[in-house]
Amino acid sequence: MSHSALRAEIEALFEGGLYVSAFRAAERAWGPPATWRGPEDCLLGSRILHYVGAPRGSAVLLIRAYRAAPLDPEVASLWAHYLGDRRGPYAGLEFLRTFPVDAAPAEAQVRLRHARAVLLLAVRDFEAAEYELTRAEVLGPGDARARMARAGLLAAQDQIEAAQDVLRDIMREHPHHRGAVPASGRSLVELGRVEEAEALLVDADAKLEIPGLAGQLASLELSRRRPREAWRWLVRAAELSVAAEPGLVVALAAACSEAASEAGDYAAAINLARSVGSEWLVRLAERLEAGGERGRVMLEVPYVR
Protein backbone atom coordinates (compact mmCIF):
# COMPACT_ATOMS: atom_id res chain seq x y z
CA MET A 1 0.00 0.00 0.00
CA SER A 2 1.33 3.47 -0.89
CA HIS A 3 2.08 6.00 1.82
CA SER A 4 -0.78 8.27 0.72
CA ALA A 5 -3.23 5.36 0.65
CA LEU A 6 -2.14 4.32 4.13
CA ARG A 7 -2.58 7.86 5.41
CA ALA A 8 -6.06 7.98 3.87
CA GLU A 9 -6.93 4.74 5.67
CA ILE A 10 -5.75 6.17 9.00
CA GLU A 11 -7.69 9.39 8.39
CA ALA A 12 -10.84 7.39 7.63
CA LEU A 13 -10.51 5.67 11.01
CA PHE A 14 -10.06 9.05 12.71
CA GLU A 15 -13.01 10.68 10.93
CA GLY A 16 -15.09 7.65 11.86
CA GLY A 17 -14.45 8.35 15.54
CA LEU A 18 -12.17 5.33 15.95
CA TYR A 19 -9.39 7.34 17.57
CA VAL A 20 -7.60 4.45 19.25
CA SER A 21 -7.57 2.41 16.05
CA ALA A 22 -6.27 5.44 14.14
CA PHE A 23 -3.49 5.93 16.67
CA ARG A 24 -2.48 2.27 16.60
CA ALA A 25 -2.50 2.24 12.79
CA ALA A 26 -0.36 5.38 12.69
CA GLU A 27 2.11 3.83 15.13
CA ARG A 28 2.38 0.72 13.00
CA ALA A 29 2.86 2.78 9.85
CA TRP A 30 5.10 5.58 11.09
CA GLY A 31 6.57 4.45 14.40
CA PRO A 32 6.41 6.43 17.68
CA PRO A 33 4.72 9.87 17.39
CA ALA A 34 7.98 11.72 18.06
CA THR A 35 9.38 10.31 14.80
CA TRP A 36 6.47 11.32 12.56
CA ARG A 37 7.57 13.58 9.72
CA GLY A 38 6.08 15.31 6.71
CA PRO A 39 3.43 18.04 7.07
CA GLU A 40 0.49 15.82 6.08
CA ASP A 41 1.48 13.02 8.45
CA CYS A 42 2.18 15.49 11.26
CA LEU A 43 -1.12 17.28 10.73
CA LEU A 44 -3.13 14.06 10.92
CA GLY A 45 -0.98 12.85 13.81
CA SER A 46 -1.61 16.09 15.68
CA ARG A 47 -5.36 15.66 15.33
CA ILE A 48 -5.18 12.06 16.55
CA LEU A 49 -2.95 12.78 19.55
CA HIS A 50 -5.20 15.63 20.63
CA TYR A 51 -8.04 13.17 21.20
CA VAL A 52 -6.13 10.28 22.79
CA GLY A 53 -4.67 12.21 25.70
CA ALA A 54 -1.53 13.89 24.34
CA PRO A 55 -2.09 17.66 23.95
CA ARG A 56 1.64 18.46 24.16
CA GLY A 57 2.52 15.84 21.57
CA SER A 58 -0.31 17.15 19.41
CA ALA A 59 1.09 20.69 19.64
CA VAL A 60 4.60 19.51 18.74
CA LEU A 61 3.34 17.81 15.56
CA LEU A 62 1.20 20.79 14.59
CA ILE A 63 4.17 23.15 15.03
CA ARG A 64 6.24 20.79 12.89
CA ALA A 65 3.54 20.79 10.19
CA TYR A 66 3.20 24.59 10.28
CA ARG A 67 6.92 25.14 9.95
CA ALA A 68 7.04 22.80 6.97
CA ALA A 69 3.92 24.13 5.19
CA PRO A 70 2.78 27.51 6.59
CA LEU A 71 0.71 28.32 3.50
CA ASP A 72 -1.20 25.04 3.42
CA PRO A 73 -4.87 25.95 4.12
CA GLU A 74 -5.57 22.86 6.22
CA VAL A 75 -2.47 23.47 8.31
CA ALA A 76 -3.44 27.13 8.63
CA SER A 77 -6.96 26.33 9.84
CA LEU A 78 -5.65 24.12 12.65
CA TRP A 79 -2.91 26.63 13.42
CA ALA A 80 -5.57 29.30 13.91
CA HIS A 81 -7.41 27.04 16.36
CA TYR A 82 -4.12 26.37 18.16
CA LEU A 83 -3.37 30.08 18.50
CA GLY A 84 -6.91 30.63 19.76
CA ASP A 85 -6.44 28.00 22.45
CA ARG A 86 -2.97 29.14 23.51
CA ARG A 87 -3.11 32.92 23.14
CA GLY A 88 -6.81 33.67 22.91
CA PRO A 89 -9.28 33.99 20.01
CA TYR A 90 -7.98 37.36 18.86
CA ALA A 91 -4.58 35.82 18.12
CA GLY A 92 -6.21 33.21 15.91
CA LEU A 93 -8.35 35.83 14.17
CA GLU A 94 -5.34 38.05 13.55
CA PHE A 95 -3.49 35.14 11.98
CA LEU A 96 -6.42 34.43 9.63
CA ARG A 97 -6.68 38.14 8.78
CA THR A 98 -3.22 37.92 7.23
CA PHE A 99 -3.82 34.56 5.54
CA PRO A 100 -5.04 34.58 1.88
CA VAL A 101 -8.38 32.94 2.69
CA ASP A 102 -10.17 34.23 -0.42
CA ALA A 103 -7.48 32.79 -2.68
CA ALA A 104 -7.83 29.26 -1.29
CA PRO A 105 -9.78 26.55 -3.16
CA ALA A 106 -13.41 26.13 -2.16
CA GLU A 107 -12.90 23.08 0.10
CA ALA A 108 -9.98 24.76 1.86
CA GLN A 109 -12.00 27.96 2.29
CA VAL A 110 -14.69 25.99 4.08
CA ARG A 111 -12.08 24.88 6.64
CA LEU A 112 -10.65 28.38 7.02
CA ARG A 113 -14.02 30.09 7.32
CA HIS A 114 -15.14 27.45 9.80
CA ALA A 115 -12.05 28.22 11.90
CA ARG A 116 -12.77 31.94 11.69
CA ALA A 117 -16.41 31.42 12.67
CA VAL A 118 -15.46 29.34 15.72
CA LEU A 119 -13.02 32.02 16.86
CA LEU A 120 -15.60 34.74 16.29
CA LEU A 121 -18.08 32.80 18.43
CA ALA A 122 -15.48 32.80 21.21
CA VAL A 123 -15.59 36.62 21.23
CA ARG A 124 -19.39 36.56 20.72
CA ASP A 125 -19.29 38.41 17.41
CA PHE A 126 -22.36 36.63 16.12
CA GLU A 127 -22.87 38.85 13.07
CA ALA A 128 -19.36 38.23 11.74
CA ALA A 129 -19.63 34.51 12.57
CA GLU A 130 -22.89 34.36 10.63
CA TYR A 131 -21.18 35.91 7.61
CA GLU A 132 -18.34 33.38 7.67
CA LEU A 133 -20.71 30.44 8.11
CA THR A 134 -22.93 31.59 5.26
CA ARG A 135 -19.89 31.81 2.98
CA ALA A 136 -18.74 28.35 4.11
CA GLU A 137 -22.19 26.87 3.50
CA VAL A 138 -22.30 28.34 -0.02
CA LEU A 139 -18.82 26.99 -0.81
CA GLY A 140 -19.44 23.58 0.72
CA PRO A 141 -23.16 22.74 0.79
CA GLY A 142 -23.85 20.09 3.40
CA ASP A 143 -20.35 20.23 4.88
CA ALA A 144 -20.67 18.73 8.38
CA ARG A 145 -17.94 20.99 9.76
CA ALA A 146 -19.83 24.15 8.80
CA ARG A 147 -23.09 22.68 10.08
CA MET A 148 -21.45 21.91 13.42
CA ALA A 149 -20.37 25.53 13.65
CA ARG A 150 -23.94 26.57 12.76
CA ALA A 151 -25.18 24.54 15.72
CA GLY A 152 -22.53 26.23 17.86
CA LEU A 153 -23.73 29.65 16.76
CA LEU A 154 -27.34 28.82 17.59
CA ALA A 155 -26.35 27.42 20.99
CA ALA A 156 -24.28 30.52 21.76
CA GLN A 157 -27.41 32.58 21.05
CA ASP A 158 -29.37 30.38 23.49
CA GLN A 159 -31.31 28.72 20.68
CA ILE A 160 -30.63 25.27 22.07
CA GLU A 161 -33.60 23.54 20.44
CA ALA A 162 -32.59 24.90 17.02
CA ALA A 163 -29.01 23.81 17.61
CA GLN A 164 -30.21 20.34 18.53
CA ASP A 165 -32.24 20.18 15.32
CA VAL A 166 -29.08 20.90 13.28
CA LEU A 167 -27.13 18.24 15.17
CA ARG A 168 -29.95 15.72 14.71
CA ASP A 169 -29.87 16.36 10.96
CA ILE A 170 -26.12 15.76 10.87
CA MET A 171 -26.51 12.48 12.76
CA ARG A 172 -29.35 11.42 10.48
CA GLU A 173 -26.96 11.64 7.53
CA HIS A 174 -23.84 10.58 9.44
CA PRO A 175 -24.82 8.22 12.29
CA HIS A 176 -22.49 8.49 15.27
CA HIS A 177 -20.77 11.56 13.83
CA ARG A 178 -17.70 12.11 16.01
CA GLY A 179 -18.48 15.79 16.62
CA ALA A 180 -22.26 15.86 16.53
CA VAL A 181 -22.77 13.12 19.14
CA PRO A 182 -20.96 14.84 22.05
CA ALA A 183 -22.40 18.23 21.06
CA SER A 184 -25.88 16.74 20.96
CA GLY A 185 -25.33 15.16 24.38
CA ARG A 186 -24.47 18.57 25.82
CA SER A 187 -27.49 20.21 24.19
CA LEU A 188 -29.85 17.53 25.49
CA VAL A 189 -28.56 18.02 29.03
CA GLU A 190 -29.11 21.77 28.72
CA LEU A 191 -32.66 21.06 27.58
CA GLY A 192 -33.21 18.86 30.63
CA ARG A 193 -33.45 15.68 28.56
CA VAL A 194 -30.84 13.87 30.61
CA GLU A 195 -32.07 10.32 30.02
CA GLU A 196 -32.08 10.94 26.26
CA ALA A 197 -28.54 12.34 26.45
CA GLU A 198 -27.37 9.29 28.38
CA ALA A 199 -28.93 6.88 25.87
CA LEU A 200 -27.34 8.72 22.95
CA LEU A 201 -23.87 8.76 24.51
CA VAL A 202 -23.97 5.16 25.73
CA ASP A 203 -25.05 3.93 22.30
CA ALA A 204 -22.30 5.94 20.60
CA ASP A 205 -19.65 4.78 23.07
CA ALA A 206 -20.34 1.18 22.07
CA LYS A 207 -19.43 2.03 18.48
CA LEU A 208 -16.78 4.75 18.80
CA GLU A 209 -13.40 5.10 20.49
CA ILE A 210 -13.63 8.62 21.94
CA PRO A 211 -12.34 9.24 25.48
CA GLY A 212 -14.41 12.42 25.68
CA LEU A 213 -17.68 10.51 25.38
CA ALA A 214 -16.81 8.42 28.42
CA GLY A 215 -15.80 11.62 30.20
CA GLN A 216 -19.17 13.19 29.38
CA LEU A 217 -20.97 10.16 30.77
CA ALA A 218 -18.86 10.28 33.94
CA SER A 219 -19.75 13.93 34.43
CA LEU A 220 -23.41 13.13 33.82
CA GLU A 221 -23.39 10.38 36.42
CA LEU A 222 -21.62 12.57 38.98
CA SER A 223 -24.24 15.28 38.46
CA ARG A 224 -26.87 12.64 39.28
CA ARG A 225 -24.86 11.55 42.34
CA ARG A 226 -24.13 8.12 40.96
CA PRO A 227 -20.40 7.94 41.71
CA ARG A 228 -19.91 4.23 41.11
CA GLU A 229 -21.28 4.54 37.57
CA ALA A 230 -19.15 7.67 37.06
CA TRP A 231 -16.09 5.74 38.22
CA ARG A 232 -16.78 3.07 35.61
CA TRP A 233 -16.94 5.68 32.85
CA LEU A 234 -13.74 7.33 34.08
CA VAL A 235 -11.97 3.98 33.80
CA ARG A 236 -13.32 3.70 30.26
CA ALA A 237 -11.97 7.18 29.45
CA ALA A 238 -8.57 6.18 30.83
CA GLU A 239 -8.54 3.00 28.74
CA LEU A 240 -9.24 4.99 25.57
CA SER A 241 -6.61 7.64 26.36
CA VAL A 242 -3.89 5.43 24.90
CA ALA A 243 -1.32 8.21 24.60
CA ALA A 244 -2.11 9.91 27.90
CA GLU A 245 0.48 12.41 29.06
CA PRO A 246 1.34 12.83 32.78
CA GLY A 247 -1.09 15.70 33.37
CA LEU A 248 -4.04 13.68 32.12
CA VAL A 249 -2.94 10.58 34.03
CA VAL A 250 -2.95 12.60 37.26
CA ALA A 251 -6.31 14.20 36.44
CA LEU A 252 -7.93 10.84 35.71
CA ALA A 253 -6.49 9.28 38.85
CA ALA A 254 -7.82 12.20 40.88
CA ALA A 255 -11.27 11.93 39.30
CA CYS A 256 -11.37 8.16 39.87
CA SER A 257 -10.24 8.62 43.46
CA GLU A 258 -12.97 11.18 44.04
CA ALA A 259 -15.61 8.92 42.52
CA ALA A 260 -14.43 5.98 44.61
CA SER A 261 -14.53 8.13 47.73
CA GLU A 262 -18.06 9.31 46.90
CA ALA A 263 -19.04 5.68 46.40
CA GLY A 264 -17.73 4.84 49.86
CA ASP A 265 -14.81 2.71 48.65
CA TYR A 266 -12.11 4.50 50.62
CA ALA A 267 -9.49 1.77 50.12
CA ALA A 268 -9.78 2.15 46.34
CA ALA A 269 -9.80 5.94 46.66
CA ILE A 270 -6.56 5.83 48.64
CA ASN A 271 -4.89 3.42 46.22
CA LEU A 272 -5.90 5.55 43.25
CA ALA A 273 -4.68 8.71 44.93
CA ARG A 274 -1.29 7.12 45.60
CA SER A 275 -0.99 5.41 42.21
CA VAL A 276 0.49 8.29 40.21
CA GLY A 277 2.86 9.83 42.76
CA SER A 278 1.30 13.29 42.65
CA GLU A 279 2.14 15.25 45.82
CA TRP A 280 -1.32 16.68 46.34
CA LEU A 281 -2.98 13.33 45.68
CA VAL A 282 -0.67 11.69 48.22
CA ARG A 283 -1.82 14.31 50.73
CA LEU A 284 -5.42 13.45 49.88
CA ALA A 285 -4.66 9.76 50.44
CA GLU A 286 -3.09 10.55 53.82
CA ARG A 287 -6.16 12.55 54.84
CA LEU A 288 -8.45 9.70 53.82
CA GLU A 289 -6.27 7.20 55.72
CA ALA A 290 -6.54 9.41 58.78
CA GLY A 291 -10.32 9.27 58.54
CA GLY A 292 -10.71 12.82 57.29
CA GLU A 293 -13.13 13.93 54.62
CA ARG A 294 -12.63 16.11 51.60
CA GLY A 295 -13.86 19.65 52.10
CA ARG A 296 -16.88 20.25 49.90
CA VAL A 297 -19.93 22.48 49.75
CA MET A 298 -22.91 21.04 47.87
CA LEU A 299 -25.43 23.54 46.54
CA GLU A 300 -28.89 22.39 45.53
CA VAL A 301 -29.14 24.21 42.20
CA PRO A 302 -30.40 23.12 38.79
CA TYR A 303 -28.16 22.89 35.73
CA VAL A 304 -26.46 26.24 35.04
CA ARG A 305 -25.09 26.96 31.57
Short mmCIF file of C-alpha atoms in Angstrom, two decimals, residues 122-252:
data_model
loop_
_atom_site.label_atom_id
_atom_site.label_comp_id
_atom_site.label_asym_id
_atom_site.label_seq_id
_atom_site.Cartn_x
_atom_site.Cartn_y
_atom_site.Cartn_z
CA ALA A 122 -15.48 32.80 21.21
CA VAL A 123 -15.59 36.62 21.23
CA ARG A 124 -19.39 36.56 20.72
CA ASP A 125 -19.29 38.41 17.41
CA PHE A 126 -22.36 36.63 16.12
CA GLU A 127 -22.87 38.85 13.07
CA ALA A 128 -19.36 38.23 11.74
CA ALA A 129 -19.63 34.51 12.57
CA GLU A 130 -22.89 34.36 10.63
CA TYR A 131 -21.18 35.91 7.61
CA GLU A 132 -18.34 33.38 7.67
CA LEU A 133 -20.71 30.44 8.11
CA THR A 134 -22.93 31.59 5.26
CA ARG A 135 -19.89 31.81 2.98
CA ALA A 136 -18.74 28.35 4.11
CA GLU A 137 -22.19 26.87 3.50
CA VAL A 138 -22.30 28.34 -0.02
CA LEU A 139 -18.82 26.99 -0.81
CA GLY A 140 -19.44 23.58 0.72
CA PRO A 141 -23.16 22.74 0.79
CA GLY A 142 -23.85 20.09 3.40
CA ASP A 143 -20.35 20.23 4.88
CA ALA A 144 -20.67 18.73 8.38
CA ARG A 145 -17.94 20.99 9.76
CA ALA A 146 -19.83 24.15 8.80
CA ARG A 147 -23.09 22.68 10.08
CA MET A 148 -21.45 21.91 13.42
CA ALA A 149 -20.37 25.53 13.65
CA ARG A 150 -23.94 26.57 12.76
CA ALA A 151 -25.18 24.54 15.72
CA GLY A 152 -22.53 26.23 17.86
CA LEU A 153 -23.73 29.65 16.76
CA LEU A 154 -27.34 28.82 17.59
CA ALA A 155 -26.35 27.42 20.99
CA ALA A 156 -24.28 30.52 21.76
CA GLN A 157 -27.41 32.58 21.05
CA ASP A 158 -29.37 30.38 23.49
CA GLN A 159 -31.31 28.72 20.68
CA ILE A 160 -30.63 25.27 22.07
CA GLU A 161 -33.60 23.54 20.44
CA ALA A 162 -32.59 24.90 17.02
CA ALA A 163 -29.01 23.81 17.61
CA GLN A 164 -30.21 20.34 18.53
CA ASP A 165 -32.24 20.18 15.32
CA VAL A 166 -29.08 20.90 13.28
CA LEU A 167 -27.13 18.24 15.17
CA ARG A 168 -29.95 15.72 14.71
CA ASP A 169 -29.87 16.36 10.96
CA ILE A 170 -26.12 15.76 10.87
CA MET A 171 -26.51 12.48 12.76
CA ARG A 172 -29.35 11.42 10.48
CA GLU A 173 -26.96 11.64 7.53
CA HIS A 174 -23.84 10.58 9.44
CA PRO A 175 -24.82 8.22 12.29
CA HIS A 176 -22.49 8.49 15.27
CA HIS A 177 -20.77 11.56 13.83
CA ARG A 178 -17.70 12.11 16.01
CA GLY A 179 -18.48 15.79 16.62
CA ALA A 180 -22.26 15.86 16.53
CA VAL A 181 -22.77 13.12 19.14
CA PRO A 182 -20.96 14.84 22.05
CA ALA A 183 -22.40 18.23 21.06
CA SER A 184 -25.88 16.74 20.96
CA GLY A 185 -25.33 15.16 24.38
CA ARG A 186 -24.47 18.57 25.82
CA SER A 187 -27.49 20.21 24.19
CA LEU A 188 -29.85 17.53 25.49
CA VAL A 189 -28.56 18.02 29.03
CA GLU A 190 -29.11 21.77 28.72
CA LEU A 191 -32.66 21.06 27.58
CA GLY A 192 -33.21 18.86 30.63
CA ARG A 193 -33.45 15.68 28.56
CA VAL A 194 -30.84 13.87 30.61
CA GLU A 195 -32.07 10.32 30.02
CA GLU A 196 -32.08 10.94 26.26
CA ALA A 197 -28.54 12.34 26.45
CA GLU A 198 -27.37 9.29 28.38
CA ALA A 199 -28.93 6.88 25.87
CA LEU A 200 -27.34 8.72 22.95
CA LEU A 201 -23.87 8.76 24.51
CA VAL A 202 -23.97 5.16 25.73
CA ASP A 203 -25.05 3.93 22.30
CA ALA A 204 -22.30 5.94 20.60
CA ASP A 205 -19.65 4.78 23.07
CA ALA A 206 -20.34 1.18 22.07
CA LYS A 207 -19.43 2.03 18.48
CA LEU A 208 -16.78 4.75 18.80
CA GLU A 209 -13.40 5.10 20.49
CA ILE A 210 -13.63 8.62 21.94
CA PRO A 211 -12.34 9.24 25.48
CA GLY A 212 -14.41 12.42 25.68
CA LEU A 213 -17.68 10.51 25.38
CA ALA A 214 -16.81 8.42 28.42
CA GLY A 215 -15.80 11.62 30.20
CA GLN A 216 -19.17 13.19 29.38
CA LEU A 217 -20.97 10.16 30.77
CA ALA A 218 -18.86 10.28 33.94
CA SER A 219 -19.75 13.93 34.43
CA LEU A 220 -23.41 13.13 33.82
CA GLU A 221 -23.39 10.38 36.42
CA LEU A 222 -21.62 12.57 38.98
CA SER A 223 -24.24 15.28 38.46
CA ARG A 224 -26.87 12.64 39.28
CA ARG A 225 -24.86 11.55 42.34
CA ARG A 226 -24.13 8.12 40.96
CA PRO A 227 -20.40 7.94 41.71
CA ARG A 228 -19.91 4.23 41.11
CA GLU A 229 -21.28 4.54 37.57
CA ALA A 230 -19.15 7.67 37.06
CA TRP A 231 -16.09 5.74 38.22
CA ARG A 232 -16.78 3.07 35.61
CA TRP A 233 -16.94 5.68 32.85
CA LEU A 234 -13.74 7.33 34.08
CA VAL A 235 -11.97 3.98 33.80
CA ARG A 236 -13.32 3.70 30.26
CA ALA A 237 -11.97 7.18 29.45
CA ALA A 238 -8.57 6.18 30.83
CA GLU A 239 -8.54 3.00 28.74
CA LEU A 240 -9.24 4.99 25.57
CA SER A 241 -6.61 7.64 26.36
CA VAL A 242 -3.89 5.43 24.90
CA ALA A 243 -1.32 8.21 24.60
CA ALA A 244 -2.11 9.91 27.90
CA GLU A 245 0.48 12.41 29.06
CA PRO A 246 1.34 12.83 32.78
CA GLY A 247 -1.09 15.70 33.37
CA LEU A 248 -4.04 13.68 32.12
CA VAL A 249 -2.94 10.58 34.03
CA VAL A 250 -2.95 12.60 37.26
CA ALA A 251 -6.31 14.20 36.44
CA LEU A 252 -7.93 10.84 35.71
#
